[in-house]
Coordinates of C-alpha atoms and ligand atoms in Angstrom, one line a residue:
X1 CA 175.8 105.8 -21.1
X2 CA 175.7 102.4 -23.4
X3 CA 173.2 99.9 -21.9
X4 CA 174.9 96.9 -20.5
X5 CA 173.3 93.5 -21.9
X6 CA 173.1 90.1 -20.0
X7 CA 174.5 88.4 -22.6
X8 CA 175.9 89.1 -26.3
X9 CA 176.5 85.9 -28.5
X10 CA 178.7 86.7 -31.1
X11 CA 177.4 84.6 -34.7
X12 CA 174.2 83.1 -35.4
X13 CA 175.6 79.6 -36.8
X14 CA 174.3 76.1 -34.6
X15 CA 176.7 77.2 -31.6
X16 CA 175.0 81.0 -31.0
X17 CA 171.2 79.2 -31.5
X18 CA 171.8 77.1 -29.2
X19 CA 173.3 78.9 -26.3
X20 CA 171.1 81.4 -27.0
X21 CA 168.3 78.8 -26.9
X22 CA 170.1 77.4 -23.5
X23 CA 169.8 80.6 -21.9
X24 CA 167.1 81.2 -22.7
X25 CA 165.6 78.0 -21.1
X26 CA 167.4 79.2 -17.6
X27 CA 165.4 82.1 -18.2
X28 CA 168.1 84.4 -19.2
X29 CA 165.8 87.4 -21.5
X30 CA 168.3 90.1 -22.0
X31 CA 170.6 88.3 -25.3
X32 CA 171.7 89.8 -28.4
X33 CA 172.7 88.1 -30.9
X34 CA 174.7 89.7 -33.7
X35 CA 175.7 88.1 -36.9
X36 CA 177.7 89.0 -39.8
X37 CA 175.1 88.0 -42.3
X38 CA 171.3 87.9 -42.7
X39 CA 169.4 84.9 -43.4
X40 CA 169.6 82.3 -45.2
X41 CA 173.5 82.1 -45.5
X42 CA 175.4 78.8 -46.7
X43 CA 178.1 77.4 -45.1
X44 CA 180.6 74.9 -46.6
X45 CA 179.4 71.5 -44.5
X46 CA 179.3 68.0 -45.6
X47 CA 175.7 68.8 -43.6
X48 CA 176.0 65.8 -41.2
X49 CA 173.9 65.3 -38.5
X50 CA 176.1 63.0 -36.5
X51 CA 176.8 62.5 -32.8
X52 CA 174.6 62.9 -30.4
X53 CA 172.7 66.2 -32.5
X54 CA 169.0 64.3 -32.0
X55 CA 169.9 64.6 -28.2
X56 CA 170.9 68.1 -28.1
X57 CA 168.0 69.5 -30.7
X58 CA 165.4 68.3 -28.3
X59 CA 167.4 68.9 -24.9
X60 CA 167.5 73.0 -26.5
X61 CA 163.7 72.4 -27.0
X62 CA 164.6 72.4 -31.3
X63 CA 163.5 70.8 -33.9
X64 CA 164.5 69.4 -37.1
X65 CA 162.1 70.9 -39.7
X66 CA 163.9 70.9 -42.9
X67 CA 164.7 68.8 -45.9
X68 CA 167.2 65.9 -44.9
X69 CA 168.4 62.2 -46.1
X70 CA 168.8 59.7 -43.5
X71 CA 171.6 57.7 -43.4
X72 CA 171.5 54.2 -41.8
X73 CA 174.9 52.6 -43.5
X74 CA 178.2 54.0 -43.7
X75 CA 180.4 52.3 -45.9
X76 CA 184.5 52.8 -45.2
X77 CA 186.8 52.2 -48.3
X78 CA 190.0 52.0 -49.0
X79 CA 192.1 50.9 -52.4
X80 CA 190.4 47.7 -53.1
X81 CA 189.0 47.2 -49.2
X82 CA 185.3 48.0 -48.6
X83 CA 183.1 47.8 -45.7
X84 CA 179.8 48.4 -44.9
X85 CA 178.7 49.2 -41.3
X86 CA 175.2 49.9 -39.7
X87 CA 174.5 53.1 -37.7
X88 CA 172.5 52.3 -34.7
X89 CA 170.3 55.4 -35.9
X90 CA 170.4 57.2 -38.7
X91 CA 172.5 60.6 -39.1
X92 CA 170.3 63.0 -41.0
X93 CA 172.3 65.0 -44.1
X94 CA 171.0 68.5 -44.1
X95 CA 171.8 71.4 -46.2
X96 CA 173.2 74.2 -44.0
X97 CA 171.7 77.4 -45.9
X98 CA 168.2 75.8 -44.6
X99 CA 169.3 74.3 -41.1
X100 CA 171.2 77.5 -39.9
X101 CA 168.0 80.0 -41.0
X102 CA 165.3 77.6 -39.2
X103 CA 167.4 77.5 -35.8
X104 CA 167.6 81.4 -36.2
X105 CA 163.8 80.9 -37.3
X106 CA 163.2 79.1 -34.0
X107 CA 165.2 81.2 -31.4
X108 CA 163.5 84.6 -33.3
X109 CA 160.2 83.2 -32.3
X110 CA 161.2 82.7 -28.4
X111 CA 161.8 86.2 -28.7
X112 CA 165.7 86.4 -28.8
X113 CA 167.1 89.4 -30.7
X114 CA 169.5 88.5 -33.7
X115 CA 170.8 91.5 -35.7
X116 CA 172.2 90.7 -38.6
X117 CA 174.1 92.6 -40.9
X118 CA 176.0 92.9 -37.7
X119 CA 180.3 92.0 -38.4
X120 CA 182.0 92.3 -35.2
X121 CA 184.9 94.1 -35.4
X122 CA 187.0 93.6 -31.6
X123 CA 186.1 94.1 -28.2
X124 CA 187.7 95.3 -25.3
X125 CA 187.1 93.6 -22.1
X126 CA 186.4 96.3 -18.9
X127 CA 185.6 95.5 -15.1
X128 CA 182.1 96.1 -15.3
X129 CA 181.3 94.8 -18.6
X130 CA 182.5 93.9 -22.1
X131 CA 182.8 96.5 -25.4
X132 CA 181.9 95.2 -28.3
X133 CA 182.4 96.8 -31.6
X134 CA 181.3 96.5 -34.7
X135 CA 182.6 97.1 -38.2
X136 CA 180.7 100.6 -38.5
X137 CA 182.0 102.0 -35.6
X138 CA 178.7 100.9 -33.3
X139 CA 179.5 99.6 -30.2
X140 CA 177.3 97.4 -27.6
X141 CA 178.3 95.9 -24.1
X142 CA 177.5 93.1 -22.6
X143 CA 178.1 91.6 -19.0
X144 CA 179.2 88.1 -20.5
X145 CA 179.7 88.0 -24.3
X146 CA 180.1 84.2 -25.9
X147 CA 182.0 83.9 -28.8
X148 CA 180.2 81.4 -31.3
X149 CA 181.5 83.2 -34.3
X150 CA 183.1 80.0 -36.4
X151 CA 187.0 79.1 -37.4
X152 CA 187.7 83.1 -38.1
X153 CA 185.9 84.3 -34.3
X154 CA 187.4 87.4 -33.2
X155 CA 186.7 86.1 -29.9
X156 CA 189.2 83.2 -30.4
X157 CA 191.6 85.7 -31.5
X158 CA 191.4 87.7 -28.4
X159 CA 192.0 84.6 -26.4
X160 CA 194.6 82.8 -28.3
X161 CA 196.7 86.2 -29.5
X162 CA 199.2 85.6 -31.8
X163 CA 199.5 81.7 -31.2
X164 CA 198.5 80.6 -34.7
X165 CA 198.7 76.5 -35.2
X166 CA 198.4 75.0 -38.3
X167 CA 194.4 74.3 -39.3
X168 CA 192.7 71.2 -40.7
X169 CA 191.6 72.1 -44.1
X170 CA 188.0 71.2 -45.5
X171 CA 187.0 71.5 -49.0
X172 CA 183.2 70.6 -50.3
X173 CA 180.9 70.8 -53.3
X174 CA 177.3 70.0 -53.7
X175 CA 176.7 68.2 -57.0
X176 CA 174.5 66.3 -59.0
X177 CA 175.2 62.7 -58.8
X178 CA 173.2 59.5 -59.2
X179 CA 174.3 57.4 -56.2
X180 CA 173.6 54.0 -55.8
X181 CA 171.8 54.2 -52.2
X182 CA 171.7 56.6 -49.1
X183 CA 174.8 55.5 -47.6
X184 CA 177.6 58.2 -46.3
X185 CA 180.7 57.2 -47.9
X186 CA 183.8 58.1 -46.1
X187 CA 187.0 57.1 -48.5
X188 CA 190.6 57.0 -46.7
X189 CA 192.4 55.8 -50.2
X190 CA 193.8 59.5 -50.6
X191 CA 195.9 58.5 -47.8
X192 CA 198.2 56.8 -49.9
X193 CA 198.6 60.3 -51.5
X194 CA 199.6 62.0 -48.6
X195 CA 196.5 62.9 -47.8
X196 CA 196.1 63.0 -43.7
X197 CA 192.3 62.6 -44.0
X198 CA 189.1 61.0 -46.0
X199 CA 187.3 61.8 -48.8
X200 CA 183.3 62.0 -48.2
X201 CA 180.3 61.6 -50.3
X202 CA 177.1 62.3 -48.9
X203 CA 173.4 62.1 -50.2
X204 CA 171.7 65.6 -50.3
X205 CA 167.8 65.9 -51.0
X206 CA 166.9 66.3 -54.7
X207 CA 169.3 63.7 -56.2
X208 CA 172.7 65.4 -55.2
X209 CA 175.3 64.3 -53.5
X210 CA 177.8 66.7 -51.3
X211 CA 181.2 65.6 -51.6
X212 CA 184.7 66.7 -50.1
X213 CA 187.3 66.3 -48.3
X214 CA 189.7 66.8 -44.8
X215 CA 193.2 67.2 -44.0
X216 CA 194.6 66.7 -41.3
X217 CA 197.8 69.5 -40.2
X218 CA 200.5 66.3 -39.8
X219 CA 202.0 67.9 -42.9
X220 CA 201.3 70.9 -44.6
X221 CA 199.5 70.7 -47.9
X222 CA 197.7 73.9 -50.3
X223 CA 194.4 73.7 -52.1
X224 CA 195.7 73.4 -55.5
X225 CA 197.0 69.5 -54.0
X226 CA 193.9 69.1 -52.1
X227 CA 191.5 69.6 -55.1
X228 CA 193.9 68.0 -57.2
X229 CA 193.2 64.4 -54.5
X230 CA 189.8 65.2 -54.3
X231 CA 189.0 65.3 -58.1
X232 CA 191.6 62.1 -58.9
X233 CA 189.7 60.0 -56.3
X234 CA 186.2 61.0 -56.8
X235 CA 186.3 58.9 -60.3
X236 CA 186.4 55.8 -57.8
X237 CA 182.6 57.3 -56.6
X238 CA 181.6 58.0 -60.2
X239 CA 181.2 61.3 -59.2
X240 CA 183.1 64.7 -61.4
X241 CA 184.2 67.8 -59.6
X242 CA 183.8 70.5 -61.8
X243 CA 186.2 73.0 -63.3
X244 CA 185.4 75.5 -60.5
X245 CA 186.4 73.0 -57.6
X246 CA 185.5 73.1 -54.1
X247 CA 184.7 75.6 -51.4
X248 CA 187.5 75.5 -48.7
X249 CA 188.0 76.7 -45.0
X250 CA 190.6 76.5 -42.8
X251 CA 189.2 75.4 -39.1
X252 CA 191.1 74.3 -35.9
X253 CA 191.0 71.4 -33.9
X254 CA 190.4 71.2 -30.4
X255 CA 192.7 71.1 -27.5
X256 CA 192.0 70.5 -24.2
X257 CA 194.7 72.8 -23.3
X258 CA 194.1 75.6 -25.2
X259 CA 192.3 78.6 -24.0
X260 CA 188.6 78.6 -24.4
X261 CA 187.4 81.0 -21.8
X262 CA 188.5 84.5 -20.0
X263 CA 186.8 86.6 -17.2
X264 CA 183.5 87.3 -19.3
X265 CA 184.3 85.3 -22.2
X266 CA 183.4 82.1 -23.4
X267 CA 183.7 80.4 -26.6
X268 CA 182.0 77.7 -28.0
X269 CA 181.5 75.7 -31.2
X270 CA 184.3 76.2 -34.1
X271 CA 185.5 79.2 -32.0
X272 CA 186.6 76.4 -29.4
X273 CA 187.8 73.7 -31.9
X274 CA 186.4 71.1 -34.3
X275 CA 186.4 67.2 -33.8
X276 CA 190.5 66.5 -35.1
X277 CA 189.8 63.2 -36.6
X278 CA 186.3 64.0 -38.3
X279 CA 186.0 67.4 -38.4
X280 CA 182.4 67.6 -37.7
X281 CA 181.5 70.1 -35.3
X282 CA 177.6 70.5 -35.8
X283 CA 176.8 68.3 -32.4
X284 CA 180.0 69.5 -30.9
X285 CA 178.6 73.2 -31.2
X286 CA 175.2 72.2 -29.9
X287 CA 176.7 70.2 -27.1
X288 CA 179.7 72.7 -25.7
X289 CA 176.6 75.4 -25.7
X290 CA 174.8 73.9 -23.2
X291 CA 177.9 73.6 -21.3
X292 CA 178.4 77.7 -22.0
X293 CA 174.8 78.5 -21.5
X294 CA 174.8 76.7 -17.9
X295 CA 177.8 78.1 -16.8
X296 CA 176.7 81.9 -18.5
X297 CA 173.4 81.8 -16.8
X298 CA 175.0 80.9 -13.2
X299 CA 177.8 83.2 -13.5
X300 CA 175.0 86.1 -14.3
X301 CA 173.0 84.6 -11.4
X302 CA 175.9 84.6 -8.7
X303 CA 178.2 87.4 -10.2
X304 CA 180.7 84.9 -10.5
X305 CA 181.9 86.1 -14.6
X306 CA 185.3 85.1 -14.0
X307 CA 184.9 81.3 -16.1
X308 CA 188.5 80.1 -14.8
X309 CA 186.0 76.2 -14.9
X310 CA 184.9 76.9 -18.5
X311 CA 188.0 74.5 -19.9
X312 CA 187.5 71.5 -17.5
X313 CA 183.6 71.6 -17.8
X314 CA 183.9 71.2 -21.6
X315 CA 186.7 68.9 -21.3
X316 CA 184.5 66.7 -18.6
X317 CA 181.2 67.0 -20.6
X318 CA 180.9 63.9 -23.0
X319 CA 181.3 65.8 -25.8
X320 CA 184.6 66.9 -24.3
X321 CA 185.3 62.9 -23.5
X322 CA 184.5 62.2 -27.1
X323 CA 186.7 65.7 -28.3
X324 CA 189.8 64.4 -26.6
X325 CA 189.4 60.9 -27.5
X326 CA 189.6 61.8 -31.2
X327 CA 191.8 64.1 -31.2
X328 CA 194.6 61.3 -29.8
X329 CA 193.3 58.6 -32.4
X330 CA 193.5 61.6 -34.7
X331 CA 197.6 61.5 -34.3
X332 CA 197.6 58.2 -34.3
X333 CA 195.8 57.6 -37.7
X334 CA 196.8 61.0 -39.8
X335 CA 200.9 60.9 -38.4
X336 CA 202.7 62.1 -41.4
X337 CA 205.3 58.8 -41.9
X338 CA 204.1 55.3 -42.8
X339 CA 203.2 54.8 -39.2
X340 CA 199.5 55.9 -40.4
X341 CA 199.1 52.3 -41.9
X342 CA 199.6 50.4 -38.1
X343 CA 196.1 52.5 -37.2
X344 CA 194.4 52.6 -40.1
X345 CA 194.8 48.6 -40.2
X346 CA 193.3 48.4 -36.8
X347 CA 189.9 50.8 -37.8
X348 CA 189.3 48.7 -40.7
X349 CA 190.6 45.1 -40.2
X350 CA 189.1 44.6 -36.4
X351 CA 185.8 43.4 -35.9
X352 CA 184.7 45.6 -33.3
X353 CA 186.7 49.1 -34.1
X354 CA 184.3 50.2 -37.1
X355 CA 181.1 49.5 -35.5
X356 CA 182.2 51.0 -32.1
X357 CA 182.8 54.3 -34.4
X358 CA 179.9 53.9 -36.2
X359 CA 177.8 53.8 -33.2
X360 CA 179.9 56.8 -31.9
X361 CA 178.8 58.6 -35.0
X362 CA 175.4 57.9 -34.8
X363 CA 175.1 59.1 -31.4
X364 CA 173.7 55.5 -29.6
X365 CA 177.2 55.6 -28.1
X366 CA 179.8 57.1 -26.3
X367 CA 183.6 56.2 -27.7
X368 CA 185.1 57.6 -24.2
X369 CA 182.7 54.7 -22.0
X370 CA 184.2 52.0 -24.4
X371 CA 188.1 51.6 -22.7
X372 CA 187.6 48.5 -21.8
X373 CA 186.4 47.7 -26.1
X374 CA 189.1 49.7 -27.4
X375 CA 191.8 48.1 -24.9
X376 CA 190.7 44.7 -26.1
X377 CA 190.9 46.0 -29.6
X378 CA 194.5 47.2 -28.9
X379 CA 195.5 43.6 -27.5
X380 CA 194.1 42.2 -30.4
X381 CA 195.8 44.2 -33.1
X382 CA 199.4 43.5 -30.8
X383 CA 199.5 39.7 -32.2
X384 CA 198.0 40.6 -35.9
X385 CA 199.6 44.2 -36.7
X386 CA 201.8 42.5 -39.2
X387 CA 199.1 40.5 -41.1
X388 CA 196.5 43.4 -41.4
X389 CA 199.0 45.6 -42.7
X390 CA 199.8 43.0 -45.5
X391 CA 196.1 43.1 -46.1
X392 CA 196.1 46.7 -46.3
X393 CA 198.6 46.9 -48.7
X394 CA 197.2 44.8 -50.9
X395 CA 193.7 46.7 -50.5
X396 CA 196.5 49.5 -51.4
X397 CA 198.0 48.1 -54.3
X398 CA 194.1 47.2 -56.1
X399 CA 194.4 51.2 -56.6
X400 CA 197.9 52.5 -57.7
X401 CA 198.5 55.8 -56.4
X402 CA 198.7 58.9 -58.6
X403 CA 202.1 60.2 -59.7
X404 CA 203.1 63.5 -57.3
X405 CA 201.4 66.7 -58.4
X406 CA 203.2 69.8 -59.5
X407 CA 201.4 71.4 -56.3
X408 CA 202.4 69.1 -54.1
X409 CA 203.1 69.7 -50.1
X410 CA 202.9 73.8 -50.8
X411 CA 202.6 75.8 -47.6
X412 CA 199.6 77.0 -46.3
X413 CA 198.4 80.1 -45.6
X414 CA 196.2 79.4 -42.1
X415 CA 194.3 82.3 -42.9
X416 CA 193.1 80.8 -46.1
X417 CA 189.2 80.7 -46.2
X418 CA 188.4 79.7 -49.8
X419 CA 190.2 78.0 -52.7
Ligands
FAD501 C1 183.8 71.5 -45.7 C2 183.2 71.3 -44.3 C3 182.5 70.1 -44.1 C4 181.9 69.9 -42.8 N1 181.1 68.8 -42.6 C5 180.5 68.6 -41.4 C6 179.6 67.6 -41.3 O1 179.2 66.9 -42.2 N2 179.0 67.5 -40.0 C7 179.3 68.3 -39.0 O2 178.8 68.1 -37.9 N3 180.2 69.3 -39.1 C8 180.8 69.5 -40.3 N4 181.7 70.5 -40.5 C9 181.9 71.4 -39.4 C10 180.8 72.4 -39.2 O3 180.5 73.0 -40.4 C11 181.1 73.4 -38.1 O4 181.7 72.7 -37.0 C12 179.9 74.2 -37.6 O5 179.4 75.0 -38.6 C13 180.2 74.9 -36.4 O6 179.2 75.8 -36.0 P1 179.5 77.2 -35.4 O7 178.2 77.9 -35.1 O8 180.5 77.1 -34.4 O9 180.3 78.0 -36.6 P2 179.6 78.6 -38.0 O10 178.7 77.6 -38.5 O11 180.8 78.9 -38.8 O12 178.8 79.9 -37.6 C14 179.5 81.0 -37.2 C15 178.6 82.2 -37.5 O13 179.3 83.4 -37.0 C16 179.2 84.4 -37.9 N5 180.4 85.3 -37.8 C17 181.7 85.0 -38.0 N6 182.4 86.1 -37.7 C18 181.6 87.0 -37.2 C19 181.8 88.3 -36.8 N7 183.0 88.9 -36.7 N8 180.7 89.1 -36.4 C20 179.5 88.5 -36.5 N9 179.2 87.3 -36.9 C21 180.3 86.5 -37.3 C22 179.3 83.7 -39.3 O14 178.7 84.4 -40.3 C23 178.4 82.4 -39.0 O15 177.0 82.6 -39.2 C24 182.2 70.8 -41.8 C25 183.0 71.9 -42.0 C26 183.5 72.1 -43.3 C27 184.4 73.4 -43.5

């Protein structure tokens, strides 16, 4: 007879560290972790730190230890418009092959098992426990497993069956670059492109710079347009992509209404959904696990395995506040028509909107406590809509937009993971 464990976290990325690390602070011993790779393994990431990560790492008892850039300034851009903001704190830009091996580094020495190597295959939920199997035909079963197995979990696909919505799309690329300062650059110009998204570039240790960019699922695009926006406007940053392009993945957003729990399983990090408008999901992870790990090491406590609260806890916690908050400004700003403009004008021609973000993303602030801010903001922009959209067409017009691509608005396939 197969041994029945507490707890089986499926992936070892910053959502399985740190519910493992959560349960393992309610005292919760018997959790196995099991990842498809051993350690250290990259994964595409622009490799910010943003949000409220500082605050999770030290409520999981983590640390930062490796090699990272702090960021104080974030400047916004688009066509000829530029603007600066300060972050509250700064947001540390990591490089994930390191930052994903010293969280499994740190959980290791708390004694948590991680087997790597370990691809899970499916599982088959049971009334006494959970099966699951891996790719060589081994099987292990757990009492609660917690899928925290990234934008492709097989957990998520148990959950969500055939329902398949369209995904953002992020592309990166470290690269040598000599950049003027640390600032994070986040470039909205490919909007007039059709992009539904930014362009980033980031300072990485060691005089590189990691650089890509996100689309929003408004309107469908493939990689061959995507690379084709993100090497036309990296010129503006001095920066070349080379001939080999970008890494790419396919990730979902998250909805407040889609399933993220069943009786025994939980899901948490990508494997619930990324931030829509940013698509950073690093502090998300870190955050919805302690949310899991709570409600894990109850449920094991009181036999309670059922997890029909998983969806409203998440959506309650601040991160889930901050989740649905930017998923709506999300429509708003990457809608497919010209209606993207009316936003965008707001973000970047109000006083107040781009440092209320910028604290969000520093993590000295909470977006969803700020109503009252972003209500004013909204009354504001009711009497000067048509004069900041003048100005943003003219910011527009500094930068003439690129003639269509042979590529353009292709159909994509949502299982796509590279380019
Ligand atoms: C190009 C790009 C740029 C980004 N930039 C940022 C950023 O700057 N800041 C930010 O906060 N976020 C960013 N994100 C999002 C961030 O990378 C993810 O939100 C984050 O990695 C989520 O962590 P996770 O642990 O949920 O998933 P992952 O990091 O994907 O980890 C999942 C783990 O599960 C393992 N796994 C998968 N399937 C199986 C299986 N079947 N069996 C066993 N193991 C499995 C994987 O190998 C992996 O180790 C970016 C994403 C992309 C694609």
């Amino acid at each position: 007879m197969t041994r029945i464990h507490d707890v089986i976290i499926v992936g070892a990325g910053p959502a399985g560290t740190a519910t493992a690390a959560r349960l393992h602070q309610h005292g919760v011993r018997d959790v196995v972790v099991l990842e498809r790779y051993a350690f250290p393994r990259d994964k595409p990431c622009g490799g910010g730190l943003t949000g409220h990560c500082d605050e999770a790492l030290a409520a999981l008892d983590l640390v930062l230890d490796v090699p990272r850039v702090p960021s104080a300034t974030a400047r916004v851009r688009l066509g000829g418009f530029e603007r600066t903001v300060t972050m509250g704190r700064p947001v540390n830009v990591i490089r994930r092959i390191d930052f994903d091996a010293s969280l499994v580094a740190q959980i290791r020495a708390r004694g948590v098992e991680v087997r790597v190597d370990s691809p899970v295959a499916g599982l088959a939920v049971e009334a006494d426990a959970v099966t699951v199997r891996l790719d060589d035909g081994r099987a292990l079963r757990g009492r609660v497993v917690i899928g925290a197995d990234g934008a492709a979990s097989v957990v998520r696909k148990h959950l969500h069956g055939d329902a398949r919505p369209l995904p953002h799309r992020l592309f990166m690329q470290e690269l040598p670059a000599a950049l003027a300062d640390s600032a994070m650059v986040y470039d909205f110009t490919p909007m007039q492109d059709g992009l539904r998204g930014y362009l980033w570039v980031f300072p990485v240790a060691d005089g590189r710079a990691n650089v890509g960019l996100m689309h929003y699922p408004s309107s469908r695009k493939g990689g061959p347009e995507l690379l084709r926006l993100l090497r036309a406007h990296l010129g503006a940053h001095g920066v070349e992509l080379p001939a080999r392009g970008a890494r790419g993945w396919p990730v979902w957003g998250y909805d407040p209404r889609a399933p993220v729990a069943a009786p025994r399983l939980l899901t948490v990090g990508d494997a619930a959904g990324i931030d829509g408008l940013t698509g950073e999901g690093i502090a998300v992870a870190m955050e919805q696990a302690q949310v899991a790990g709570d409600l894990a090491a109850r449920g094991l406590a009181t036999g309670e395995l059922g997890f029909a609260g998983y969806r409203r806890a998440l959506r309650r916690a601040t991160v889930g506040r901050e989740l649905a908050l930017d998923r709506w400004l999300a429509r708003l700003l990457y809608q497919r028509g010209p209606g993207w403009q009316r936003w965008m004008s707001l973000v970047l021609f109000d006083p107040d909107v781009l440092e209320m973000y910028a604290a969000r993303v520093a993590g000295s602030e909470v977006l969803a406590d700020q109503k009252l801010r972003l209500w004013s903001a909204l009354v504001r922009h009711a009497g000067l809509a048509w004069s900041r959209r003048r100005r943003l067409r003219e910011a527009l017009a500094a930068v003439p937009a690129l003639p269509p691509g042979p590529a353009a608005d292709q159909s994509v396939a949502p299982s796509t993971a590279s380019s």
